[in-house]
mmCIF file of C-alpha atoms in Angstrom:
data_model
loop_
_atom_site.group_PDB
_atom_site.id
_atom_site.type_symbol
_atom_site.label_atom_id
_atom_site.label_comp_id
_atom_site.label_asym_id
_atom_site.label_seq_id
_atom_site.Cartn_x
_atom_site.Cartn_y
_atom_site.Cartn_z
ATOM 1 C CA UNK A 199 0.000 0.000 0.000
ATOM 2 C CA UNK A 200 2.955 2.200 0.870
ATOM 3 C CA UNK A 201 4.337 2.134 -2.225
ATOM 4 C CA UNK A 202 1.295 2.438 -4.576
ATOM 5 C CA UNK A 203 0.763 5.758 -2.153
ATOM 6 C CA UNK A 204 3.962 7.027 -3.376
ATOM 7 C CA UNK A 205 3.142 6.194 -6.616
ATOM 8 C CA UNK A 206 -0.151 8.269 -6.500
ATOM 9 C CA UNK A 207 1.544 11.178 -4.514
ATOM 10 C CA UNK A 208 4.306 10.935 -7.018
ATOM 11 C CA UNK A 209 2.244 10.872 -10.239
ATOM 12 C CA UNK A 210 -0.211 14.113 -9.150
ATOM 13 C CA UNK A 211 2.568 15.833 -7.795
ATOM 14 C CA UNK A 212 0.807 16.853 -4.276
ATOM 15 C CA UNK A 213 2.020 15.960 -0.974
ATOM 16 C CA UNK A 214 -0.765 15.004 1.114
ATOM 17 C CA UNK A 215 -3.343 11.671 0.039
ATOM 18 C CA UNK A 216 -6.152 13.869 0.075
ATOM 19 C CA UNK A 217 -8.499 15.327 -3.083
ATOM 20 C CA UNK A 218 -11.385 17.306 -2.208
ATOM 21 C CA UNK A 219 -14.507 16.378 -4.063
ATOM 22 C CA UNK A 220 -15.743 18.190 -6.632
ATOM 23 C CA UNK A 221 -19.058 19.602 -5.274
ATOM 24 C CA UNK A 222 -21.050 21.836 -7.936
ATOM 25 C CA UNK A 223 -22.943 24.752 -6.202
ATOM 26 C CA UNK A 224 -20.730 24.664 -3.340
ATOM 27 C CA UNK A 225 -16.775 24.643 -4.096
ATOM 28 C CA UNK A 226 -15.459 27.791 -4.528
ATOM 29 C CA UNK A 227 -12.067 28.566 -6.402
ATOM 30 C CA UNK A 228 -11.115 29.729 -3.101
ATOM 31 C CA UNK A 229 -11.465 25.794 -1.508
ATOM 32 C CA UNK A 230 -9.696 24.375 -4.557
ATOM 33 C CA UNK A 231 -6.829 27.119 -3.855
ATOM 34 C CA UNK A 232 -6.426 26.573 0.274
ATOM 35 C CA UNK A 233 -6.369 22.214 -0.598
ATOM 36 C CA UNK A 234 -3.860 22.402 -2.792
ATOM 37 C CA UNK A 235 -1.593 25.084 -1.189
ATOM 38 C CA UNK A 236 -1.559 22.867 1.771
ATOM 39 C CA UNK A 237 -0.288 19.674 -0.152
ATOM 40 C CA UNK A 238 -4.153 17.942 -0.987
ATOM 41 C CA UNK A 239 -5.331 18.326 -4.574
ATOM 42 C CA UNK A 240 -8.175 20.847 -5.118
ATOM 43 C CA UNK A 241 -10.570 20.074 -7.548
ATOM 44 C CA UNK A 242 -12.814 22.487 -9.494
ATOM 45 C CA UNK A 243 -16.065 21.046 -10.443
ATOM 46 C CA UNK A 244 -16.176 22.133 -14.131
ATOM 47 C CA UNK A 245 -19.377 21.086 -15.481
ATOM 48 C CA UNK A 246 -21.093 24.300 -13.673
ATOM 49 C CA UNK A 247 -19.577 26.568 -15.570
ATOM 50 C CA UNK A 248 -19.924 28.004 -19.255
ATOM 51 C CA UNK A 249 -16.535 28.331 -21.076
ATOM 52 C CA UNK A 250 -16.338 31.898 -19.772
ATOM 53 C CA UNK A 251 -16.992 31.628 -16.951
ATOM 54 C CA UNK A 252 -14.963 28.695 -16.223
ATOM 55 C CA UNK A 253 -11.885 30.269 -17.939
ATOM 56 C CA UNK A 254 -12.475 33.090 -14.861
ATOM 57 C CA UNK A 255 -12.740 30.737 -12.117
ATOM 58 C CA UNK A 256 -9.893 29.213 -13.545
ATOM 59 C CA UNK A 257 -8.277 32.702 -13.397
ATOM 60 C CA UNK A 258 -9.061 33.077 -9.732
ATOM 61 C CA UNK A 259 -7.245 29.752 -8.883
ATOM 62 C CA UNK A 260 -4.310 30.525 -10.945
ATOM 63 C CA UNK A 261 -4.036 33.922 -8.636
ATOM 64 C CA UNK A 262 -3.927 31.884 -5.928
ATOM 65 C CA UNK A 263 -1.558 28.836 -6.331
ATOM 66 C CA UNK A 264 0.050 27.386 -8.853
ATOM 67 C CA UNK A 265 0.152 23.633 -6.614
ATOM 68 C CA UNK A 266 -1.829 20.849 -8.837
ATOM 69 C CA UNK A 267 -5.377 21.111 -9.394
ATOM 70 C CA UNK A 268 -7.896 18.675 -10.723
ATOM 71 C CA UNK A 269 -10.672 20.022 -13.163
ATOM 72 C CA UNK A 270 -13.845 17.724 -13.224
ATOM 73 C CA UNK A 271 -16.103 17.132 -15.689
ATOM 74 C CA UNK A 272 -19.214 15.620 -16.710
ATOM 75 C CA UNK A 273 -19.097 12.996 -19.469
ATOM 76 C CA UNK A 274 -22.726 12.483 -20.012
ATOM 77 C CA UNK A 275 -25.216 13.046 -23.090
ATOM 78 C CA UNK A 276 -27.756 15.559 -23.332
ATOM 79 C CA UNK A 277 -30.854 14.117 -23.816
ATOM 80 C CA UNK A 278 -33.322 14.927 -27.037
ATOM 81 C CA UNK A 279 -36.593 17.699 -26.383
ATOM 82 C CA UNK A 280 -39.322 15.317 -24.546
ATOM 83 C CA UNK A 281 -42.226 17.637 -24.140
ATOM 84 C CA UNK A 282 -44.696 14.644 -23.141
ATOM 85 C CA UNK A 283 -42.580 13.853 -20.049
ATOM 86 C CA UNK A 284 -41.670 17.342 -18.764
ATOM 87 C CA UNK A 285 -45.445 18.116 -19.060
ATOM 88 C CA UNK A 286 -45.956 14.720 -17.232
ATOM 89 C CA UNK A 287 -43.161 16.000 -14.246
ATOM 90 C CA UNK A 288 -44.805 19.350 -14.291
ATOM 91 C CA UNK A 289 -48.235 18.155 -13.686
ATOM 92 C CA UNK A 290 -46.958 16.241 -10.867
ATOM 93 C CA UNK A 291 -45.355 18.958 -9.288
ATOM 94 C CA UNK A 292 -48.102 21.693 -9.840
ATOM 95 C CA UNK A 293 -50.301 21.190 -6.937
ATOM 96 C CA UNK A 294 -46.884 22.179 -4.788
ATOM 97 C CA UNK A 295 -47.117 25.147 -7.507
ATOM 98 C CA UNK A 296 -50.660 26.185 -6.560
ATOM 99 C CA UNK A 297 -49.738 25.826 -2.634
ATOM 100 C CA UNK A 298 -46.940 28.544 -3.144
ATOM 101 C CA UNK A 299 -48.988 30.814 -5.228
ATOM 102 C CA UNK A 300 -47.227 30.350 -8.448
ATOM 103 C CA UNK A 301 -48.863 29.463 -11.836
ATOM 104 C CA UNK A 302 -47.127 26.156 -13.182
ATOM 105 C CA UNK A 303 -47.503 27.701 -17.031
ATOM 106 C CA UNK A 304 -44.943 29.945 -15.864
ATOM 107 C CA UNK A 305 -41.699 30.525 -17.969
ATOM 108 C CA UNK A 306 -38.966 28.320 -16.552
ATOM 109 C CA UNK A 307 -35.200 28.833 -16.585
ATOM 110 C CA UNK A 308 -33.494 26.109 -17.901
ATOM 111 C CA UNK A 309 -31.549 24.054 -15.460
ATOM 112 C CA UNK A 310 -28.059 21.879 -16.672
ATOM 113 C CA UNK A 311 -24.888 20.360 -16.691
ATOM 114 C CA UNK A 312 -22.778 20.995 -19.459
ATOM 115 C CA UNK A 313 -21.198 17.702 -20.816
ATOM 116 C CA UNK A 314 -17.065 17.621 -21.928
ATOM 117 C CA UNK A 315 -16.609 19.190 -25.562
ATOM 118 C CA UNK A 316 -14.724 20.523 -27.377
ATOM 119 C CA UNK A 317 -14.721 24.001 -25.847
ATOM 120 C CA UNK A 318 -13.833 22.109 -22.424
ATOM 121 C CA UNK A 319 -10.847 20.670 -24.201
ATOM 122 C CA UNK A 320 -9.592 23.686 -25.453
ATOM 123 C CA UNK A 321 -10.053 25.261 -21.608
ATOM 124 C CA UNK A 322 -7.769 22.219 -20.615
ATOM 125 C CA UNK A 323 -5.416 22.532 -23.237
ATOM 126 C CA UNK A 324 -5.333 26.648 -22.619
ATOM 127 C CA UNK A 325 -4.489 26.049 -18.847
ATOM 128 C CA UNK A 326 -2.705 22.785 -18.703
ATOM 129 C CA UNK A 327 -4.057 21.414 -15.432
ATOM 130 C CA UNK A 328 -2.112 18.758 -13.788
ATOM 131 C CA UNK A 329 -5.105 16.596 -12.837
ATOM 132 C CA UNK A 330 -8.534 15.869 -14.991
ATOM 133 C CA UNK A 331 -11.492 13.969 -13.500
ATOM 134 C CA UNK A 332 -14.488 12.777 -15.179
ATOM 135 C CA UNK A 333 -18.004 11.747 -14.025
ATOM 136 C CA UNK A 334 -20.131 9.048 -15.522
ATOM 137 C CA UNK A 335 -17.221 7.231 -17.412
ATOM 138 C CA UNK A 336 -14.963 9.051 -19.994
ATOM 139 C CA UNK A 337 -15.495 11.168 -22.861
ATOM 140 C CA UNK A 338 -15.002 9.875 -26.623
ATOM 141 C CA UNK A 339 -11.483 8.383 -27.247
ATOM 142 C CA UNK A 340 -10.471 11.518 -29.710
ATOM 143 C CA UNK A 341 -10.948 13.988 -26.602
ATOM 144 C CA UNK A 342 -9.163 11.745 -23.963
ATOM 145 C CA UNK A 343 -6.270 11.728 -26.224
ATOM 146 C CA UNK A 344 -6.145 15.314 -26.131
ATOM 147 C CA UNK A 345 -6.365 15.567 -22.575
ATOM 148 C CA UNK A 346 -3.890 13.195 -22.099
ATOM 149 C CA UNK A 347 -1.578 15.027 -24.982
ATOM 150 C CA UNK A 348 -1.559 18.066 -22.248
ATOM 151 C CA UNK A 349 0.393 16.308 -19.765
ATOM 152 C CA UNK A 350 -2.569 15.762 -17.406
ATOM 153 C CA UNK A 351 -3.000 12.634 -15.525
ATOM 154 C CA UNK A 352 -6.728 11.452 -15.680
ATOM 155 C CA UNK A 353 -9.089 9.917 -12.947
ATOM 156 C CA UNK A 354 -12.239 8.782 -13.469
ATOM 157 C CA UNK A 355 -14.977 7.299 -10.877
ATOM 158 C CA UNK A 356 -16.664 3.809 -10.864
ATOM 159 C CA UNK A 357 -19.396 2.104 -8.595
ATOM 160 C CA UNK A 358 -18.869 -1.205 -9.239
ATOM 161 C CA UNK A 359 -15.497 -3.262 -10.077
ATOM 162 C CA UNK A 360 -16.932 -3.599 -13.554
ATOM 163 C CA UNK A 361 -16.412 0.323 -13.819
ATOM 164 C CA UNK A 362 -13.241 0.236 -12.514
ATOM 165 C CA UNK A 363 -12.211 -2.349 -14.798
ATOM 166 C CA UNK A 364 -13.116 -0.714 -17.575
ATOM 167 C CA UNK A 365 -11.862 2.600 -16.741
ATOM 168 C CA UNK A 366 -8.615 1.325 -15.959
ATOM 169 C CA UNK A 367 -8.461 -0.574 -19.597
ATOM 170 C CA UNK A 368 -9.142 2.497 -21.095
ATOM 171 C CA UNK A 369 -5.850 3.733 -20.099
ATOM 172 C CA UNK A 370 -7.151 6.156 -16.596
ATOM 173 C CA UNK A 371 -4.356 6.723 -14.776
ATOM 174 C CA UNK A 372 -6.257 6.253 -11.177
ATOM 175 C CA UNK A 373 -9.726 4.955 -10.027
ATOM 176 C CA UNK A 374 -12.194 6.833 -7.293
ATOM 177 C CA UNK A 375 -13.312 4.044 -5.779
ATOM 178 C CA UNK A 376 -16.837 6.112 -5.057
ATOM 179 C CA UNK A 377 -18.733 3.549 -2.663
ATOM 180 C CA UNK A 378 -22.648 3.718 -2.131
ATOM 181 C CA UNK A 379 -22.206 5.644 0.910
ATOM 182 C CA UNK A 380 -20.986 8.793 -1.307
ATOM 183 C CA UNK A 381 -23.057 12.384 -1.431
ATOM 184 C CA UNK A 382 -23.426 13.656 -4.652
ATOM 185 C CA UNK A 383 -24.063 12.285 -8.112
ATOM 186 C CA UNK A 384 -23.489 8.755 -8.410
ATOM 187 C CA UNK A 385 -20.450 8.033 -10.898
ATOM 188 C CA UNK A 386 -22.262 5.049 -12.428
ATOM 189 C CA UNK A 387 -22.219 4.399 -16.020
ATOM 190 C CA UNK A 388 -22.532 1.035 -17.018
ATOM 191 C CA UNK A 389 -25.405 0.497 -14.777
ATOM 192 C CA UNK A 390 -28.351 1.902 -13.413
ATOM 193 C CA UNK A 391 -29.411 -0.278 -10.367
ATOM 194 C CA UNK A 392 -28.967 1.532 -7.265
ATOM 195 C CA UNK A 393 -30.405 -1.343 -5.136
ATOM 196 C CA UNK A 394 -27.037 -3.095 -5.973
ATOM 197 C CA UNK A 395 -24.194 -0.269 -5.304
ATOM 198 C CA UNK A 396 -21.776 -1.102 -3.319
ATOM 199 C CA UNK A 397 -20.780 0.278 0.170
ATOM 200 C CA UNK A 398 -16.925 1.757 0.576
ATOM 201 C CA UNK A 399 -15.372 -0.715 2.270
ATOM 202 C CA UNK A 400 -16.722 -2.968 0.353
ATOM 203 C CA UNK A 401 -16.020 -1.618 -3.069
ATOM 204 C CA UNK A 402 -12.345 -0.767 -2.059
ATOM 205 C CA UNK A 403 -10.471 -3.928 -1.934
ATOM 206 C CA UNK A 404 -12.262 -5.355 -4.653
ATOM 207 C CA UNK A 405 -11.137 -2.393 -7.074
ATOM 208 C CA UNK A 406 -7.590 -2.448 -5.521
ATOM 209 C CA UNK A 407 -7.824 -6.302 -6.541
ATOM 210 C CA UNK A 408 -8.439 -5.763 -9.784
ATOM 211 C CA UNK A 409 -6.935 -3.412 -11.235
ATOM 212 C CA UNK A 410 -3.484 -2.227 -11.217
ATOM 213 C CA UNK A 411 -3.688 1.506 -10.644
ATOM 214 C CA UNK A 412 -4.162 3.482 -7.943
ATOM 215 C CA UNK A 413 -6.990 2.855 -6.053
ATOM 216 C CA UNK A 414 -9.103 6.679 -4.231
ATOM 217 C CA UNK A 415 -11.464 5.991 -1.886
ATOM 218 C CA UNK A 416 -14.611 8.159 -1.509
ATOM 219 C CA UNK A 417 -17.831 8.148 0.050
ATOM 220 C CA UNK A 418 -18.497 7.925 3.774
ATOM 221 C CA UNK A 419 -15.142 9.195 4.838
ATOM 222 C CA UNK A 420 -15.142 12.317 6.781
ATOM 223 C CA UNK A 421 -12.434 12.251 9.419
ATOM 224 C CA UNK A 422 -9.320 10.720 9.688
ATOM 225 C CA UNK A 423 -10.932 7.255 11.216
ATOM 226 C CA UNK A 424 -12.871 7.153 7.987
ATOM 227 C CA UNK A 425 -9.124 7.837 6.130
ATOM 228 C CA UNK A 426 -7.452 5.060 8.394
ATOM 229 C CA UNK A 427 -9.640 2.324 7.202
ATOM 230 C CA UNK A 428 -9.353 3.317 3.707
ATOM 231 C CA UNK A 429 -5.791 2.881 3.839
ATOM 232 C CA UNK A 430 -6.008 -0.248 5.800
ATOM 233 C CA UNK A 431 -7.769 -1.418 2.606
ATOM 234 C CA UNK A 432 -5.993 -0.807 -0.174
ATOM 235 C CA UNK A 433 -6.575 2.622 -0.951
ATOM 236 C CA UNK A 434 -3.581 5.162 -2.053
ATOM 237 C CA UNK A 435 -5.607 8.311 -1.181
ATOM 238 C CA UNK A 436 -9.205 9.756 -0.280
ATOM 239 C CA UNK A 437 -11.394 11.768 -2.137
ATOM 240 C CA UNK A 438 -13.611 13.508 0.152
ATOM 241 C CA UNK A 439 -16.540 16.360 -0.328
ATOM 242 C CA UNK A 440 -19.019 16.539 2.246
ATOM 243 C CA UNK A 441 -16.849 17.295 5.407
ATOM 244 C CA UNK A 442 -15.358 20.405 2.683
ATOM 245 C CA UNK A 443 -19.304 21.717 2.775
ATOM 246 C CA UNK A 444 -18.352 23.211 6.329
ATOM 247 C CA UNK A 445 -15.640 25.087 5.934
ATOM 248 C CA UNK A 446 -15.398 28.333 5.524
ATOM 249 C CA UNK A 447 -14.341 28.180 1.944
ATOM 250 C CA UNK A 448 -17.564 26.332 0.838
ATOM 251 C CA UNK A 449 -20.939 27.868 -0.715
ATOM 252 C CA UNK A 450 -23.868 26.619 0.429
ATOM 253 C CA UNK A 451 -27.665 28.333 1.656
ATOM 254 C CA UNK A 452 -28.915 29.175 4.426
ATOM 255 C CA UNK A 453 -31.260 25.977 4.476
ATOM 256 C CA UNK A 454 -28.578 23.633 2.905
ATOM 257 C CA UNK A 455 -26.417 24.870 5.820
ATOM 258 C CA UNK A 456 -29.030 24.230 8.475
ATOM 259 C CA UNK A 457 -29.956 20.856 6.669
ATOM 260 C CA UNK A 458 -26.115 19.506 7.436
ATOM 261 C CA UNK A 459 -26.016 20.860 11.348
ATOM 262 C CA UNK A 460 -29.128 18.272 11.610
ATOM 263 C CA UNK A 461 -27.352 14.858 12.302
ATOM 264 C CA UNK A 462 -30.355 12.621 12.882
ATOM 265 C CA UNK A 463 -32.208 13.328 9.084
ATOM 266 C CA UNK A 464 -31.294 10.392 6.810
ATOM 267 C CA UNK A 465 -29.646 10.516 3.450
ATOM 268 C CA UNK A 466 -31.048 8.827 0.704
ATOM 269 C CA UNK A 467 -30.538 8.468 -3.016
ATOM 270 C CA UNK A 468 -32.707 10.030 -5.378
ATOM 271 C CA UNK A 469 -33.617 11.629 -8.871
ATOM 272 C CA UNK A 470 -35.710 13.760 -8.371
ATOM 273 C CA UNK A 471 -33.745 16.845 -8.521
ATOM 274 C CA UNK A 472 -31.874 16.272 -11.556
ATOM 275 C CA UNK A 473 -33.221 12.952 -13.001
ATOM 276 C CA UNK A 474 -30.003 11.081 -12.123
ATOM 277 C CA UNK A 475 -28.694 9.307 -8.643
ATOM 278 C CA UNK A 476 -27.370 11.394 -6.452
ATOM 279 C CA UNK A 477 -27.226 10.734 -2.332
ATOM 280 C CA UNK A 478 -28.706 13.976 -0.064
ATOM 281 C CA UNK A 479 -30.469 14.742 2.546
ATOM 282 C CA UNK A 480 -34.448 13.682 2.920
ATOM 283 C CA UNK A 481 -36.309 16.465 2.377
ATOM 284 C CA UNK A 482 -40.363 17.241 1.431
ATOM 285 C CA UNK A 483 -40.034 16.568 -2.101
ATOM 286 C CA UNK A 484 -38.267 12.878 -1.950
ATOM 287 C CA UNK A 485 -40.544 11.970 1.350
ATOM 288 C CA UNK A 486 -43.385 13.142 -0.532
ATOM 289 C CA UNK A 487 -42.541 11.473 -3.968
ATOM 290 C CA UNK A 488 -39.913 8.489 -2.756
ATOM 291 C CA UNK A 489 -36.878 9.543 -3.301
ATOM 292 C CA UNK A 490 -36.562 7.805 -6.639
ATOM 293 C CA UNK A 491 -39.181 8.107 -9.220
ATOM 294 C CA UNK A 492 -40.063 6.946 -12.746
ATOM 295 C CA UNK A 493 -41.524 10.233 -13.832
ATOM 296 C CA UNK A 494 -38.574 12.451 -13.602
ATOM 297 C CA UNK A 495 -37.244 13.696 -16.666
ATOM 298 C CA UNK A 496 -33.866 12.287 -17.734
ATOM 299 C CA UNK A 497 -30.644 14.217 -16.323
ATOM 300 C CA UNK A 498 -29.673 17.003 -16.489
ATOM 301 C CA UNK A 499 -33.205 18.654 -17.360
ATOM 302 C CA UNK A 500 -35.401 17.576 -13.900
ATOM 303 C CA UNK A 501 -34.280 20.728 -12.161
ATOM 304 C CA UNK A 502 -35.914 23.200 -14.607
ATOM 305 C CA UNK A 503 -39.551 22.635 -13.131
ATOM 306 C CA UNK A 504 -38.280 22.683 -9.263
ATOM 307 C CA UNK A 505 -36.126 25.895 -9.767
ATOM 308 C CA UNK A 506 -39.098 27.942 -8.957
ATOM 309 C CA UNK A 507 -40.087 25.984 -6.020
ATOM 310 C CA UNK A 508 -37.171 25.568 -4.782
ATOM 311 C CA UNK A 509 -36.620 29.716 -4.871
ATOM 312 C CA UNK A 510 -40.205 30.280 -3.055
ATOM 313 C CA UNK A 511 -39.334 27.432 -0.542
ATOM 314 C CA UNK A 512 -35.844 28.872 0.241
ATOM 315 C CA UNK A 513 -37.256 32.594 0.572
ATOM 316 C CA UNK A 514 -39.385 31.133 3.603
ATOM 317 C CA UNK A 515 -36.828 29.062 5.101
ATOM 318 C CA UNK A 516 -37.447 25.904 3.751
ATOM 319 C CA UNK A 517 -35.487 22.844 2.058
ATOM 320 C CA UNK A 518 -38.617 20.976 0.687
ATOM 321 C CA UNK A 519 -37.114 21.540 -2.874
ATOM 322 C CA UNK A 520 -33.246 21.597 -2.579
ATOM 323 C CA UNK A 521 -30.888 18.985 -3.471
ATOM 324 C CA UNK A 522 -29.023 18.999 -0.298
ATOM 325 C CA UNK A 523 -26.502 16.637 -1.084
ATOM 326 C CA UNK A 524 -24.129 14.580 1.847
ATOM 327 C CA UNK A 525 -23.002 11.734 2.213
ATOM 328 C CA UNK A 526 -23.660 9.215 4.615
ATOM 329 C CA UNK A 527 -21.361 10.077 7.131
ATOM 330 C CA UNK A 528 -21.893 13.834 7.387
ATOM 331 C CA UNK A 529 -22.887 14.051 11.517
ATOM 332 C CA UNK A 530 -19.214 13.604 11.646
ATOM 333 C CA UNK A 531 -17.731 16.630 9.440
ATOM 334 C CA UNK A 532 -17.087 19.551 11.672
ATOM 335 C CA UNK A 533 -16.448 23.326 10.883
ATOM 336 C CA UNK A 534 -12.934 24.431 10.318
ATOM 337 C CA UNK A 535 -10.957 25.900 7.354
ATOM 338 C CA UNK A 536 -10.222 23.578 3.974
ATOM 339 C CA UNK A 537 -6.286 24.138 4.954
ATOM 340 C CA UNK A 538 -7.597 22.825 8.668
ATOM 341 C CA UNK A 539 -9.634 20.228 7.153
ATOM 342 C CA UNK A 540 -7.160 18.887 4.467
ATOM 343 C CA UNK A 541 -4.542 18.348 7.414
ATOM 344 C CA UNK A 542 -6.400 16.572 10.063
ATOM 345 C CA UNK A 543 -7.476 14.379 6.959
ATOM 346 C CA UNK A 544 -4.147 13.595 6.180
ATOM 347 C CA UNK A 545 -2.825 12.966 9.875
ATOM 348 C CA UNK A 546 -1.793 16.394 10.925
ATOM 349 C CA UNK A 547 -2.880 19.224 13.020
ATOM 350 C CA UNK A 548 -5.590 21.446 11.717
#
């Protein structure tokens, strides 16, 4: 383990076994800058941003270290117009409409996630990060190339060992590990069962089995206990994101905030709020609907009919709307600064 720890620590260039999690909404370029200054690897979750505007985050890191970074990115397909099931989603969700005074023919604001392109390759091959990390597999063979032709070592996550596997023959030059227990957007993309994804410490040794790279453990792994055990089983790192949603450096509401300082609400995984698997807190919406349901539009476009809702909710102090994601093991983050955080992660002091 020691050695394939080197070989991870070697290969990003960073000093500390610790990547902070790519959390859209709620890392700042400020987060990404105080992890990596402090030896972790800060990660800049990518898909959030038009080319712009990512090129001015990007800008913002840059001012503030010039330690690796990891850009993530999304590597799924946007799906085709479907009227007939948005009208379906929206007549579901009008009577909550009606009960906040708002009229469900309403003009809606599109919601997304913007899939890797080729403007996000040219943003990669403009800035040269040392790290790139993709979501839901890996984009088309012709754009990896080009990432790879940069210089930047890749990572990609899997749920399953079948993931892994095929990630790792596809030339990735690490695997997150990202176990059931994991806030967020599931990383699965060569299934779609969620009643068979695997727990952490589960899904850990039998990656590190089977493939030869460099194993990163996320999900469920929020202080240094959570680190320890990774380790113990085969892991060369940790990737961890929920624990960064209370520092200082993270953006988050009022209600999201309030929604994390409550340790006894469950998590669970749903689609409701983007029409993919993602892990978050229980909130009106899933309780109300189950947390996964059939008539939720396919990702990224389930969002668009909630945005409103999910404003008039959060004006009155409410979460009943808001993807609140967290892992599993979120009563045990604690509030403390990124550079604090990444260090008592690692084994140090905060």
């Amino acid at each position: 383990m020691a050695s394939k720890q080197a070989q991870l620590l070697d290969l990003l260039g960073i000093d500390l076994p610790v990547i902070q999690a790519p959390m859209a909404g709620a890392t700042t370029p400020e987060m990404v800058v105080a992890v990596s200054e402090v030896g972790g690897l800060g990660s800049l979750p990518s898909a959030q941003y038009a080319e712009n505007d990512l090129r001015a985050a990007l800008d913002r890191v840059r001012a503030g270290t010039r330690r690796p970074i990891n850009l993530n990115f999304f590597c799924h397909t946007n799906p085709a117009e479907d009227g007939a099931r948005q009208g379906i989603w929206l007549g579901c969700l009008s009577p909550y409409y009606i009960e906040a005074g708002l009229d469900p023919g309403m003009r809606l604001n599109p919601s997304g996630r913007r899939p890797f392109d080729d403007a996000a390759c040219d943003v990669v091959e403009a800035y040269r990060p040392e790290v790139v990390s993709f979501h839901f597999g890996l984009p088309e063979a012709v754009l990896l190339d080009r990432v790879k032709r940069t210089g930047a070592k890749v990572l990609a996550s899997a749920t399953t060992v079948a993931e892994a596997q095929w990630l790792a023959d596809r030339g990735v030059h690490a695997v997150i590990a990202m176990g059931a227990e994991a806030g967020g957007h599931r990383g699965s993309f060569l299934t779609t069962e969620m009643s068979q994804q695997v727990g952490t410490f589960a899904l850990v040794p039998q990656v590190a089995d089977a493939v030869s790279v460099p194993v990163i453990a996320a999900g469920g792994i929020a202080d240094r206990r959570g680190v320890e055990a990774a380790f113990a089983l085969g892991a060369a790192a940790v990737q961890v994101g929920t624990a960064y949603l209370f520092t200082s450096e993270a953006k988050i509401s009022e209600v999201y905030c309030k929604a994390l300082q409550s340790p006894n609400r469950p998590t669970a995984i749903t689609n409701l709020f983007t029409g993919r698997p993602a892990r978050g807190i229980v909130n009106g919406l899933m309780a109300d609907l189950g947390p996964l349901s059939d008539l939720a539009p396919a990702f990224p476009t389930a969002g668009t009919a909630l945005g409103p809702l999910r404003s008039a909710a959060e004006a009155a102090g409410r979460d009943d709307f808001t993807n609140l994601w967290a892992g599993q093991a979120f009563p045990l983050a604690r509030p403390m600064s990124a550079a604090a955080l990444t260090r008592t992660l690692a084994g140090g002091s905060a």
